[in-house]
Amino acid sequence: GMPGLGKTTIAKVIYNKLSCKFECMSFLENIREIFNAQGLSHLQNQLLGDILEGERSQNINSVAHRGSIIKDILSSKRVFIVLDDVDDPSQLEYLLGHHEWLGEGIRAIITTRNKHVLAVQEVDDLYEVKGLNFKEARELFSLYAFKQELPKLDYRNISCRVVSYCQGFPFALKVLG
């Protein structure tokens, strides 16, 4: 979905709620940005560092070797992984491998702006985040702008214009609030 809809926020809430039920977990945030700035090796090292808790992950130099280790872990342990803001199918390939790599105890959440990225991975379920309706948007804006659920009487007209302008995007409502 579009930026600012709350995909990362939703993923964080789910991660924080469910991660204690798994042997290993990792939340890789801003993959698009990190991939462009620091490359795939950095992301693989971060993933391995999280799920191996630092052991063995420091001395692995090859992308293919790290991929092989990730595959072994994903097929043998209960792992919960969140990959946030994925924008290229190759990022999924090198971090999660292929659908058949994922054992029964694996849960992965992938956030992306581009649905076609998920088609390559053959995801089991797809959830598209929608913008807030007018009532929800007005309430969110009012909470940030006025610290109450409804806008103050003197500011109702301008609040409605701001809410309409933001088109249900929570981040925009928060910033303008």
XYZ file of C-alpha atoms in Angstrom, residues 8 12-13 17-18 37 46 49 51 54 57 59 64 68 76 83 91 108-109 115-116 128 134 138 152 155 176-177:
28
model
C 5.053 -0.776 9.610
C 5.313 -3.861 14.866
C 2.173 -4.427 16.935
C 2.416 -9.455 20.480
C 3.505 -12.760 18.907
C 22.611 2.280 1.222
C 21.320 -8.446 10.616
C 22.520 -11.893 14.045
C 18.018 -15.339 14.791
C 25.186 -13.238 17.458
C 27.042 -14.892 12.072
C 32.526 -14.749 10.118
C 25.300 -17.665 -0.884
C 22.330 -21.520 2.991
C 14.397 -26.440 11.406
C 10.569 -7.794 6.523
C 15.469 -9.025 -1.318
C 6.821 -14.065 8.081
C 5.201 -10.692 7.619
C 2.086 -6.210 -4.523
C 4.033 -7.800 -7.396
C -3.993 -4.676 1.978
C -13.660 10.029 7.702
C -11.162 12.988 12.268
C -12.919 21.939 19.292
C -11.902 24.415 14.660
C -0.662 17.864 10.576
C -2.279 17.284 13.977
